[in-house]
XYZ file of C-alpha atoms in Angstrom:
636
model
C 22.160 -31.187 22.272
C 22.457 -32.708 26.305
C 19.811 -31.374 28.775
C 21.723 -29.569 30.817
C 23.451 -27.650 27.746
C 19.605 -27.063 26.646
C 19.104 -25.866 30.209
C 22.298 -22.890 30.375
C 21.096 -21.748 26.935
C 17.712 -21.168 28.164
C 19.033 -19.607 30.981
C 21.503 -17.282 29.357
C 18.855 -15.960 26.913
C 16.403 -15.579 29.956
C 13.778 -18.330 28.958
C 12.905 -18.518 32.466
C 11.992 -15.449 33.049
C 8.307 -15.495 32.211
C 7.462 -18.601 34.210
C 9.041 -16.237 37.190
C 7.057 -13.423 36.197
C 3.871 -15.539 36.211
C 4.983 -17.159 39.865
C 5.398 -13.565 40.869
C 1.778 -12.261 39.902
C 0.118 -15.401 41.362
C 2.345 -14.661 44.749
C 0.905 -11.190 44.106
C -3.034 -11.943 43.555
C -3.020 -14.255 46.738
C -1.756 -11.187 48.564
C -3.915 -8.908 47.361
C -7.228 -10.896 48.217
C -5.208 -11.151 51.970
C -4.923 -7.696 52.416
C -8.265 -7.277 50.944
C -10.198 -9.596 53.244
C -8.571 -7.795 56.074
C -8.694 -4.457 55.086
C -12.586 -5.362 54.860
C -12.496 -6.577 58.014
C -11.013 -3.911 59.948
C -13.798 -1.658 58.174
C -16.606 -4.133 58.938
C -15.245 -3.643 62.806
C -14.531 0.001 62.367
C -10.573 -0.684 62.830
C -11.864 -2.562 66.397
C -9.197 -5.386 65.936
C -10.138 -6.806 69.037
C -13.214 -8.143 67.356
C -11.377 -9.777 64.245
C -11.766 -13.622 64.809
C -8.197 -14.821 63.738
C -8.820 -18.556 62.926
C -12.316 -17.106 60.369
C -9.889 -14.670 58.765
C -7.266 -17.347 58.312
C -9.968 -19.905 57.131
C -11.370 -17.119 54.622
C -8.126 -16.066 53.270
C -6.958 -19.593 52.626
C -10.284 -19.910 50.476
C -10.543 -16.684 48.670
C -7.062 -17.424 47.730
C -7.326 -21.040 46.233
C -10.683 -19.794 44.888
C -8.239 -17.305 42.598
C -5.841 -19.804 41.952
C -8.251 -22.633 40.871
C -10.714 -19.673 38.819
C -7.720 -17.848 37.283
C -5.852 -20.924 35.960
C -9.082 -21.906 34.271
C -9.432 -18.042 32.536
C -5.498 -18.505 32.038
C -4.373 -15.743 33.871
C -1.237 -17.228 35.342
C -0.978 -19.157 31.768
C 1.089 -16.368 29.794
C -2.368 -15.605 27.946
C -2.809 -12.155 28.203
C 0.249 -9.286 27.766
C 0.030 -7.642 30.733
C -2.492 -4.648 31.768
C -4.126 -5.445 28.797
C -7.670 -4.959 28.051
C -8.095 -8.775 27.780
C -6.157 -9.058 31.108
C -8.566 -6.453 32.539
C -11.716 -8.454 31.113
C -10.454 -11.746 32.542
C -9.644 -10.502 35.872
C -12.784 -8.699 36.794
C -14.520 -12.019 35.431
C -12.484 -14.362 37.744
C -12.709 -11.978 40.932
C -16.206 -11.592 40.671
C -16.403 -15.557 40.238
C -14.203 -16.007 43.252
C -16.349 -13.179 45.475
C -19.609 -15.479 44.788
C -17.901 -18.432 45.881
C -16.438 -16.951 49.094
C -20.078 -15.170 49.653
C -21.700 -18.546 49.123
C -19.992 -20.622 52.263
C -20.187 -17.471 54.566
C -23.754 -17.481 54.224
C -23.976 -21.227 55.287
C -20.876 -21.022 57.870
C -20.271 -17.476 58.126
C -21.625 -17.661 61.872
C -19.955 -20.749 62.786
C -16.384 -18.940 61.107
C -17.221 -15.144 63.630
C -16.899 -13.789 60.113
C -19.513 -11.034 58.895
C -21.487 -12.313 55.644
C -21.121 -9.150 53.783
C -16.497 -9.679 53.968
C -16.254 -10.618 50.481
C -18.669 -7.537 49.070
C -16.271 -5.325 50.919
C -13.740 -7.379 49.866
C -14.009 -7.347 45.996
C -13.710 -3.926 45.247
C -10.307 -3.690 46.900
C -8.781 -6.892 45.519
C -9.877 -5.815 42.490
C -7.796 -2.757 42.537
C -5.398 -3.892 44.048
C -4.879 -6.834 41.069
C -4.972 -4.504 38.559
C -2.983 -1.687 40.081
C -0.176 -4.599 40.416
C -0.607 -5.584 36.534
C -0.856 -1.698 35.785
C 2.534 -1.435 37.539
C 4.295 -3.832 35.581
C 3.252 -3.042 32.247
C 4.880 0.332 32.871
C 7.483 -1.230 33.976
C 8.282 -3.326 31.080
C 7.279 -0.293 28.631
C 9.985 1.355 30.261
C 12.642 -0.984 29.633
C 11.594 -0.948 26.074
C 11.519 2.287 25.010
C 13.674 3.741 23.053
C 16.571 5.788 24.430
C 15.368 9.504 25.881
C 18.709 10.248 23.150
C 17.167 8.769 20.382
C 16.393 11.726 18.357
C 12.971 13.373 18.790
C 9.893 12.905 16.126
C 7.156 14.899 15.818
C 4.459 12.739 14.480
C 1.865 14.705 11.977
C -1.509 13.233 12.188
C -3.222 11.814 15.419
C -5.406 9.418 14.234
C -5.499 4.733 14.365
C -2.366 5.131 11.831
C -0.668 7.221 14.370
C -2.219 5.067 17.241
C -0.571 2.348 16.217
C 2.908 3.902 15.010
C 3.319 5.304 18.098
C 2.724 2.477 19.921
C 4.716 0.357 18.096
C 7.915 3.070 18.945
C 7.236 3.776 22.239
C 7.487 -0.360 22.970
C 10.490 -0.539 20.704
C 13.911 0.378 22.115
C 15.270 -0.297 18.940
C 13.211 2.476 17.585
C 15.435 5.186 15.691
C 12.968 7.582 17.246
C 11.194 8.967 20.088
C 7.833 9.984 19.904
C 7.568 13.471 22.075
C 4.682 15.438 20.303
C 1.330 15.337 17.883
C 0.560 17.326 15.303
C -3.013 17.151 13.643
C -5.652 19.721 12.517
C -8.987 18.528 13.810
C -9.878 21.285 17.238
C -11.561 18.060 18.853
C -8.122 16.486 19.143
C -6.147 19.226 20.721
C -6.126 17.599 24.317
C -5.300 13.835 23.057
C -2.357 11.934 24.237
C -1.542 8.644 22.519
C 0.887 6.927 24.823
C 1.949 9.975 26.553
C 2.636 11.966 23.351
C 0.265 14.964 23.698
C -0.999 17.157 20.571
C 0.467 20.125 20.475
C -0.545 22.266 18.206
C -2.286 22.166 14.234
C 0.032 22.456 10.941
C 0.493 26.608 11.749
C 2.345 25.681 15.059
C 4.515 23.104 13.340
C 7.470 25.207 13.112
C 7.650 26.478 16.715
C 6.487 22.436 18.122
C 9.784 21.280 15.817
C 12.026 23.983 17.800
C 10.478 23.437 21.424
C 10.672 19.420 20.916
C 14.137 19.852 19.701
C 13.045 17.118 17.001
C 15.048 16.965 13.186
C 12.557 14.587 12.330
C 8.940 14.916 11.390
C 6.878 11.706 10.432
C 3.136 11.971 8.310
C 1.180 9.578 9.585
C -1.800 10.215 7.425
C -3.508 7.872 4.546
C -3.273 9.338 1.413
C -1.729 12.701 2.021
C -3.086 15.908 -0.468
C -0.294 17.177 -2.169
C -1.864 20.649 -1.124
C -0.804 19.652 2.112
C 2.905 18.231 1.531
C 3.265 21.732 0.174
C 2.398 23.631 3.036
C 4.273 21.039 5.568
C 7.143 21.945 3.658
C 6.532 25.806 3.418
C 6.169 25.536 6.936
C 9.391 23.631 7.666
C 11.535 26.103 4.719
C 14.693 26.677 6.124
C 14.314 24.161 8.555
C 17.084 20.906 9.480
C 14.546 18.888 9.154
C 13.787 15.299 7.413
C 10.455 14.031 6.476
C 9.209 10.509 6.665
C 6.190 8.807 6.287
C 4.502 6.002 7.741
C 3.688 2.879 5.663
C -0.087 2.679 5.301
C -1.954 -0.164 7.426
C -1.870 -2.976 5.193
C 1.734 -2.615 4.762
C 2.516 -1.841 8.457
C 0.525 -5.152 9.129
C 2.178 -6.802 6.378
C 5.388 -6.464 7.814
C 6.440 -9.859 8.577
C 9.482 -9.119 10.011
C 8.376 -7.339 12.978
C 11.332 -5.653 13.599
C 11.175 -2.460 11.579
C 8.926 0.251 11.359
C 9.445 0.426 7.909
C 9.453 4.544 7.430
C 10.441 6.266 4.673
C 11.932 9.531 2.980
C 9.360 11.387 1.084
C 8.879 10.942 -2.564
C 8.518 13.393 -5.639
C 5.038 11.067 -5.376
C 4.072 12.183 -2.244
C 4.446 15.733 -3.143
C 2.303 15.594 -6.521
C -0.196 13.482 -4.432
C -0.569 10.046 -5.103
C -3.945 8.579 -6.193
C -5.430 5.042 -5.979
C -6.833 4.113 -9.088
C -9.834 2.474 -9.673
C -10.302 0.477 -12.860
C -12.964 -2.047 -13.903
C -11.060 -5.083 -14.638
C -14.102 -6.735 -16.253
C -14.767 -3.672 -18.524
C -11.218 -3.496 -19.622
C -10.935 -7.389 -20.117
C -13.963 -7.209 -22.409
C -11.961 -5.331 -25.399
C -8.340 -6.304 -24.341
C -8.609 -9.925 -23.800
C -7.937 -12.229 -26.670
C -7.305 -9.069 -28.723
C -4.940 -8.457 -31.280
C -3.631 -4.975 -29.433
C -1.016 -2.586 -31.546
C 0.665 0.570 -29.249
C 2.555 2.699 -31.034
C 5.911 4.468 -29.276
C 6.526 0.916 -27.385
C 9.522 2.305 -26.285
C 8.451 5.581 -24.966
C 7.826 5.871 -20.858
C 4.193 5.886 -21.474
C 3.999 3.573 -24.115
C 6.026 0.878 -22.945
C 4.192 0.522 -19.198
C 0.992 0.955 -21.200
C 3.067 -2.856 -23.028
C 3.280 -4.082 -19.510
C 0.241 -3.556 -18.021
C -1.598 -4.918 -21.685
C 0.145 -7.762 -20.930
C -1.760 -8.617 -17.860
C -4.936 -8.773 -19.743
C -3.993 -11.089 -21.746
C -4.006 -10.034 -25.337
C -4.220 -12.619 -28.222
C -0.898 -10.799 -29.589
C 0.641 -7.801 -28.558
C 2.361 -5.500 -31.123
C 5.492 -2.849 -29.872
C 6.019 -0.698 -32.459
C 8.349 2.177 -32.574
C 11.009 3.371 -34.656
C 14.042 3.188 -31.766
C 14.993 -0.313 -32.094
C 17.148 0.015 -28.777
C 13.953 1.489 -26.930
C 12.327 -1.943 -28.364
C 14.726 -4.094 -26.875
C 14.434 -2.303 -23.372
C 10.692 -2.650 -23.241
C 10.569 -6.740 -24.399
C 13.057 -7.250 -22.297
C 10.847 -5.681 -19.707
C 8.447 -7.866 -20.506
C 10.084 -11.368 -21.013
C 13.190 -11.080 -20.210
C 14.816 -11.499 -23.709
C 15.780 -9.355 -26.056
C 16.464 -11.104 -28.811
C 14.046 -8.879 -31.477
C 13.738 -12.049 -33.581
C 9.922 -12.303 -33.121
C 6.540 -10.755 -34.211
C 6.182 -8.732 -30.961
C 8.252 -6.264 -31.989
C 7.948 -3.781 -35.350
C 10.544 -1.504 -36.263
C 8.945 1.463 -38.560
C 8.600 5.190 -38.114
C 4.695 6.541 -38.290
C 5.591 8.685 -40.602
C 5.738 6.099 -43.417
C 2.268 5.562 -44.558
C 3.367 2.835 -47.025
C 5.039 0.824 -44.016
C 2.286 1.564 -41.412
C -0.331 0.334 -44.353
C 1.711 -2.739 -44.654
C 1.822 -3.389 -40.996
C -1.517 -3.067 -40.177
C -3.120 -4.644 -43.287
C -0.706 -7.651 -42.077
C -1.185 -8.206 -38.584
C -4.537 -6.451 -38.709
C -4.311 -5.145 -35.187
C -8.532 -5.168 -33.194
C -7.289 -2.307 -30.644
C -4.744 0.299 -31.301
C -2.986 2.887 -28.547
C -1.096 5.660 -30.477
C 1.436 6.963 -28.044
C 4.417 7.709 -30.626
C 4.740 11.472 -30.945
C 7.331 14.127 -30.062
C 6.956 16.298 -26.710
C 9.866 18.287 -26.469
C 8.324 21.977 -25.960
C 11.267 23.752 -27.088
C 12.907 21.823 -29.732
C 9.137 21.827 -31.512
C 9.277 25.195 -31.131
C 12.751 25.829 -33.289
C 11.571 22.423 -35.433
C 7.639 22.847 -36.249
C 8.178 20.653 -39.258
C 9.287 17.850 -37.134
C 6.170 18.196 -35.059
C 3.905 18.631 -38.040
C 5.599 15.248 -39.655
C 5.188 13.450 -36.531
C 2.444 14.521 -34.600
C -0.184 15.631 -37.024
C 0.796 13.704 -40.549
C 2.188 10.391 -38.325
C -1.193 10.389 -36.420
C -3.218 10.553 -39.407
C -0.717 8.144 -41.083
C -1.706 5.544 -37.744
C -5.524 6.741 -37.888
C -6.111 5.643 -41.870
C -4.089 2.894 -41.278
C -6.616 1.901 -38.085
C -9.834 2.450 -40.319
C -8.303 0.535 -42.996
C -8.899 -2.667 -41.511
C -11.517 -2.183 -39.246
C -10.005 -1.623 -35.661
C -12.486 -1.869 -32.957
C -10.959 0.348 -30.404
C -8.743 3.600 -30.888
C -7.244 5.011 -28.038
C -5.083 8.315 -28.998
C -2.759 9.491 -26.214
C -2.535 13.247 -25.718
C -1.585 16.184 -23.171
C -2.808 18.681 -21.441
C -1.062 21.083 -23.982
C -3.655 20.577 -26.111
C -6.192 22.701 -24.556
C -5.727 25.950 -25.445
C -2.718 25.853 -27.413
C -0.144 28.279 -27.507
C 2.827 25.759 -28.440
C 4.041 23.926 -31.789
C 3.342 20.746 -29.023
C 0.133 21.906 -28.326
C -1.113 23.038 -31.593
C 0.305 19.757 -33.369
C -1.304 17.245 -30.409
C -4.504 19.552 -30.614
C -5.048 18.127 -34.604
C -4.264 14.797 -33.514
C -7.394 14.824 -31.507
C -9.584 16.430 -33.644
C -8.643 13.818 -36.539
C -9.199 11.092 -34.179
C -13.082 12.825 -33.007
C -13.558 12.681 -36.845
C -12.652 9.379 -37.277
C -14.868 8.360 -34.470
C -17.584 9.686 -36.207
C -16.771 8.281 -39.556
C -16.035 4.815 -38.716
C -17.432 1.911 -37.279
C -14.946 1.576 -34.054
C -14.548 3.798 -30.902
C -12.066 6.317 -31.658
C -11.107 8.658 -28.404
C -8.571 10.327 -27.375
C -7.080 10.758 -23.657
C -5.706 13.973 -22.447
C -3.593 14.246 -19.352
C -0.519 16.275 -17.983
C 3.509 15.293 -17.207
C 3.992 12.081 -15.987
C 7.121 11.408 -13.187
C 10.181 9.533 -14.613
C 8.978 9.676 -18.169
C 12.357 9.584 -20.366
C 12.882 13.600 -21.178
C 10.685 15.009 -18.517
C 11.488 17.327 -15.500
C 12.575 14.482 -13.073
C 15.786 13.455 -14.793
C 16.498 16.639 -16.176
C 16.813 18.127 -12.503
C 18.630 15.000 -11.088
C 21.095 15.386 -14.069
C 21.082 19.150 -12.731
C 21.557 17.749 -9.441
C 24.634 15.839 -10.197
C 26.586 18.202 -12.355
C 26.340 20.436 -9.351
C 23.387 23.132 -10.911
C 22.061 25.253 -10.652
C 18.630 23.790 -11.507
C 16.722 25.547 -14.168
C 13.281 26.677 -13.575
C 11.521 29.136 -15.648
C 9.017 30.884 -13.143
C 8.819 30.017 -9.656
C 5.051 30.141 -9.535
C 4.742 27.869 -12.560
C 2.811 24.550 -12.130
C 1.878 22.128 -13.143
C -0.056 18.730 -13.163
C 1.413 15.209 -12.054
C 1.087 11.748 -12.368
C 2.985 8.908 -11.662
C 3.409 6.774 -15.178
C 1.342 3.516 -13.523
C -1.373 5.704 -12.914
C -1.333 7.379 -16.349
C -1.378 4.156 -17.998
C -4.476 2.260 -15.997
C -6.351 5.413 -16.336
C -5.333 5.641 -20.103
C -6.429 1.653 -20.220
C -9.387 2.505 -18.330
C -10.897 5.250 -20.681
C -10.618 2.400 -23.480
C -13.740 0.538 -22.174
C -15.581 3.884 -21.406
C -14.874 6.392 -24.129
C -17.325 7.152 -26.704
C -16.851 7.660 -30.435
C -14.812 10.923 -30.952
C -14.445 11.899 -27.359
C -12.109 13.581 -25.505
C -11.452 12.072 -21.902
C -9.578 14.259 -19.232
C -7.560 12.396 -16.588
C -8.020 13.764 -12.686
C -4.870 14.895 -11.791
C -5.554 15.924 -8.732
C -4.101 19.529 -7.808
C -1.673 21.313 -9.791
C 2.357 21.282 -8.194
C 4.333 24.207 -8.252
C 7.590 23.228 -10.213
C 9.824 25.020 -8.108
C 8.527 22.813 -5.295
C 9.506 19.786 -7.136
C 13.123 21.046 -7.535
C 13.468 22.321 -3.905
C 12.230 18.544 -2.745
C 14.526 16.850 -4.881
C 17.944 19.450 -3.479
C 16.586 18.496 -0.437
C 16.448 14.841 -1.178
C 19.903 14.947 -2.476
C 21.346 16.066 0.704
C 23.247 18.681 -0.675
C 22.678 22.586 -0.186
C 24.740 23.945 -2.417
C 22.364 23.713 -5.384
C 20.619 26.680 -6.747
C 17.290 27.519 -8.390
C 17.641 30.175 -10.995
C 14.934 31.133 -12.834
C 15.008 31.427 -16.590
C 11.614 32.725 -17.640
C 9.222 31.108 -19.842
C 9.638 30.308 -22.945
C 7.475 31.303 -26.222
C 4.105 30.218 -25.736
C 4.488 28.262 -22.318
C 2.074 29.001 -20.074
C 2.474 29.750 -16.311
C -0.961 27.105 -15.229
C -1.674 24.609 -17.266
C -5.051 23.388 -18.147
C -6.598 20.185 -18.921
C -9.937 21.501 -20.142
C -9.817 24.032 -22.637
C -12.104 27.125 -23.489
C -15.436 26.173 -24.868
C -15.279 22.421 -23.703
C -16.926 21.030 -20.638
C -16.147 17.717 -18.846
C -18.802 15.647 -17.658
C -18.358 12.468 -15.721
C -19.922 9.496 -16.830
C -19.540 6.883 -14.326
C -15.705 6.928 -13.681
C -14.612 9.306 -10.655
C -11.144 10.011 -12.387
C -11.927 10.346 -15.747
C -14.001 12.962 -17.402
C -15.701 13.615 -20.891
C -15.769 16.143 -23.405
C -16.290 16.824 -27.446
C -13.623 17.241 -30.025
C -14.140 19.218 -32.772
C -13.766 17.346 -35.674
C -10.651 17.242 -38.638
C -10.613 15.758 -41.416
C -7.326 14.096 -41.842
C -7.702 14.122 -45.870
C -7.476 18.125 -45.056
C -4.957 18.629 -43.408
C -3.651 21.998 -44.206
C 0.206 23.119 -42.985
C -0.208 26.656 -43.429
C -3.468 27.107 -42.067
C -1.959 25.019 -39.127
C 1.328 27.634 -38.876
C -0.948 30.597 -39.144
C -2.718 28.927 -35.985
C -0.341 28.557 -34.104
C 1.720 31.612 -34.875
C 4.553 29.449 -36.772
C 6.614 31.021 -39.195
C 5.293 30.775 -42.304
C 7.418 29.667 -45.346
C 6.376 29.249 -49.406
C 6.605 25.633 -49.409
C 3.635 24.074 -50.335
C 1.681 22.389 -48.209
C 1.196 19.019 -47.738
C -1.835 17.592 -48.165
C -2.706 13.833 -47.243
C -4.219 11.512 -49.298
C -6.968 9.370 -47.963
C -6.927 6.050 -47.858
C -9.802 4.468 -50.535
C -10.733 1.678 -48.162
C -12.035 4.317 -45.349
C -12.188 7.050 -47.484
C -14.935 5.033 -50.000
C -16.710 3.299 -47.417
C -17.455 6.955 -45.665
C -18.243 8.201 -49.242
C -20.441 5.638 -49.526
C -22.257 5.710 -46.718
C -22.959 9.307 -47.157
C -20.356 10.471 -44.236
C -17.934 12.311 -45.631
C -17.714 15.658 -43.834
C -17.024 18.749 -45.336
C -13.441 20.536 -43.900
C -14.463 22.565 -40.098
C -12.887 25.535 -39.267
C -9.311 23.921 -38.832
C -8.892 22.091 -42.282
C -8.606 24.175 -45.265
C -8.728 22.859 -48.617
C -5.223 24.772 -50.333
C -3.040 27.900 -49.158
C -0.456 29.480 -50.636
């Protein structure tokens, strides 16, 4: 490329124009210490002009203003360093004037007699050069934030929170005329901020004046610039906002925001079914976990489940000696090794087709591959179809966990982590009742056996296959209405990452036979999750009808039951409590209908068969508990 075509290109993009810019503020400084050695002057005579030695001024002015020139290049002020009216620029300005003030002070005190000039000129002098520096820099800065803002019809944003996040969001759109959005009001709940103004944008108001500061700023948009926003508190934004035009954003947190390479985005986006339930950082101890994971031979049962397969993934990372997927949906399989490795080819040992509910094959399995840590996550959840098919849940969820517990104890696992739900405490569902005996088989087993046996209890998790989420999108796109069965129902949410790191977590911490309680935060009213996802969709057409609930659902759920009492034990987000104790060589169908108010039927029950290797070595070591107050030897 020639010079001169080098040259037009510059010029056409405006390349020049700083080096002009910096010309213009050294032009600018030399005039202000000109006026300001005159101005002092005039005051030094008390305005007698008469009196004002022309040849000194000259002399004096000619100094102060190479004295500026020579100081500020070395502070690189006329350098580009410094974005202008900055702090920086401030700091390095008052440095150099009161550099350049000395020097001017130090030759009128040897020639200030000889010049007719008064000695004290440049003390008079640097206050108003000063100011009159600054106020130029000052001037410009607004000027070039004025060419950069956004259009006054870009539409208007109220911004919710007013503190560094907001700081810096704001002043990242309010310099950007590429912004989508204009700034024009505040909205946070701490009194001491009522009077702030970040860039102009004043607070108006707390989270109870939201609705009429949306109407008088005429804005459609409202942005959360908070860290880690409550749940508690998306619900009342949006209670606040019902009825309302309006779309909700949120700002990227810091690390992102600084992250953001490009430069040329601010990066905001819709809310999230996450952001409503209230997300949670979770804190695990990677050591503690590494300690029974790594170079383990880990089994999880229901590999292809939501919860089972992430729990695959985020094994994986620990690096297991050999990781077993087992489940009985072989295309469920495929999905979560191809998750995994990208192939899914099914020809190797990392995946086992076979149903928990075939002792003989689980046996097999295990005495094979003989598996050092085990998660059980197979099991049915479907509230309603357990409630029409109690067998199903009694084949699956009671006799398939004890099939996978005996099978555990057979050959010695280390570490037994049983996955449960928050239906367990206090049951009043075929679910509840069936997951409730999973636990209390697994508490026995923890206090029968040599490993740590625990279960962990925790509520619905977003996305999980079956769950609310898709059901209501499915809703969404068949054009409803959206089933919900009370509107004052909640209940308790958690993403599926979450779940699983906690559910990894309580593996290193859990005791023999305990039961450990995921925080879940707040409980989320259901119908808020289905107005937020209408709302999402963009359509408003949609309807909520309300189908009552169902036998034995509860309006609240709970995640401790009656007669238990969590305890933390060093984890923030996980609690402890005790299991009553089952003896899975007890089990007792009847007794467990009766319990759970189950039609009853003249089958006979079924009654498991121990294992001998477990069974024995408990006999033998003078273990063996008699049956507690769920396990009955026989019924009718």
């Amino acid at each position: 490329m020639s010079g001169s075509a080098l040259s037009g290109e510059r010029s056409s993009t405006g390349y020049e124009r700083p080096r002009l810019w910096l010309w213009t503020q050294v032009f600018l400084d030399s005039v202000a210490w000109v006026v300001a050695v005159l101005l002092s002057l005039f005051l030094r005579y008390e305005m007698d002009y008469k009196l004002v030695h022309t040849p000194g001024l000259v002399l004096v002015c000619v100094l102060a203003v190479a004295a500026q020139l020579v100081v500020g290049s070395v502070f690189a002020l006329y350098r580009g360093r410094y974005s202008f009216g900055s702090f920086d620029e401030a700091k390095a300005l008052m440095l150099v004037t009161v550099i350049v003030t000395a020097l001017v002070q130090i030759v009128l005190l040897f020639f200030g007699v000889s010049l007719h000039m008064p000695r004290s000129i440049p003390l008079i002098a640097f206050p108003f050069a000063l100011l009159f520096m600054a106020a130029v820099r000052y001037l410009k800065r607004m000027y070039v934030e004025s060419k950069s803002k956004p259009s006054a019809h870009a539409p208007h944003a109220v911004v919710y929170g007013a503190g560094f996040l907001a700081n810096t969001l704001i002043t990242q759109m309010v310099q950007d005329k590429d912004s989508p959005y204009l700034p024009v009001a505040l909205i946070d709940d701490d009194p001491a901020k009522k009077h702030l103004r970040i860039n102009s944008v004043p607070v108006s108001g707390n989270i109870t004046h939201l609705r009429q500061v949306m109407r008088r700023a005429n804005a459609r948009v409202l942005i959360i610039a908070m860290a880690n926003v409550k749940s508690s508190l998306m619900t009342q934004i949006n209670e606040e906002l019902e009825g309302m035009d309006v779309r909700i954003l949120t700002a990227p947190p810091l690390r992102d925001m600084f992250g953001n390479t490009a430069g040329n985005t601010l990066d905001l986006r819709d809310i999230r079914l996450e952001d409503i339930v209230g997300q949670r950082a979770v804190d695990i101890n990677v050591e503690g976990i590494a300690k029974y994971l790594t170079g383990k031979r880990v089994l999880v049962t229901g590999a292809g489940g939501s919860i089972g397969s992430e729990l695959c993934r985020q094994i994986g990372h620990f690096s297991p000696s050999e990781l077993i997927m087992l489940d009985r949906d072989e295309s469920a399989l495929q999905a979560t090794q191809i998750s995994m490795t990208g192939r899914g080819l099914l020809d190797g040992q990392d995946t086992v087709l076979a149903d928990i509910r075939d002792q003989e094959a689980l046996n097999s399995i295990f005495a094979t591959r003989r598996p050092q840590v085990v998660f059980h996550a197979a099991a049915l959840k479907h509230v309603s179809l357990l409630e029409q098919y109690p067998n199903e849940a009694w084949q699956t969820n009671v006799e398939g966990s004890r099939n996978v517990l005996q099978a555990a104890a057979s050959v010695d696992v280390e570490v037994f982590v049983n996955v449960s739900t928050d239906k367990a405490a206090d049951p009043t569902t075929v679910l509840g009742h069936s997951k409730r005996m999973a636990e209390k088989m697994t508490a026995w087993m923890g206090h029968h056996t040599d490993g740590r046996y625990a279960s962990v209890r925790f509520g619905n998790v977003f996305g999980s296959r079956g769950s609310m989420l898709p059901l209501f999108t499915e809703q969404i796109r068949r054009g409803g209405p959206i089933t919900v069965t009370d509107k004052e129902a909640t209940r308790y949410f958690m993403t599926i990452p979450e779940a699983c790191q906690l559910v990894i977590q309580a593996g290193a911490i859990g005791a023999p036979g305990e039961v450990l309680i995921l925080d879940m935060g707040q409980p989320v009213r259901i119908y808020d999750v289905a107005r937020h996802l209408i709302q999402m969709s963009g359509r408003n057409d949609i309807e909520i009808v309300f189908t009552g609930l169902r036998q034995g659902e509860k309006l609240h759920e709970d995640l401790v039951g009656s007669g238990e009492l969590g305890t933390h034990r060093g984890h923030p987000q996980i609690s402890h409590t005790q299991s009553t104790q089952l003896d899975p060589a007890r089990l007792d169908r009847h007794e467990w209908k009766v319990r759970g108010n189950i039609p009853t039927t003249q089958e006979m029950p079924v009654i498991g068969q121990a294992s001998p290797t477990w069974a024995e070595r408990a006999s033998n070591d003078g273990t063996a508990s008699s049956p507690d107050d769920d396990g009955r030897e026989e019924s009718a």
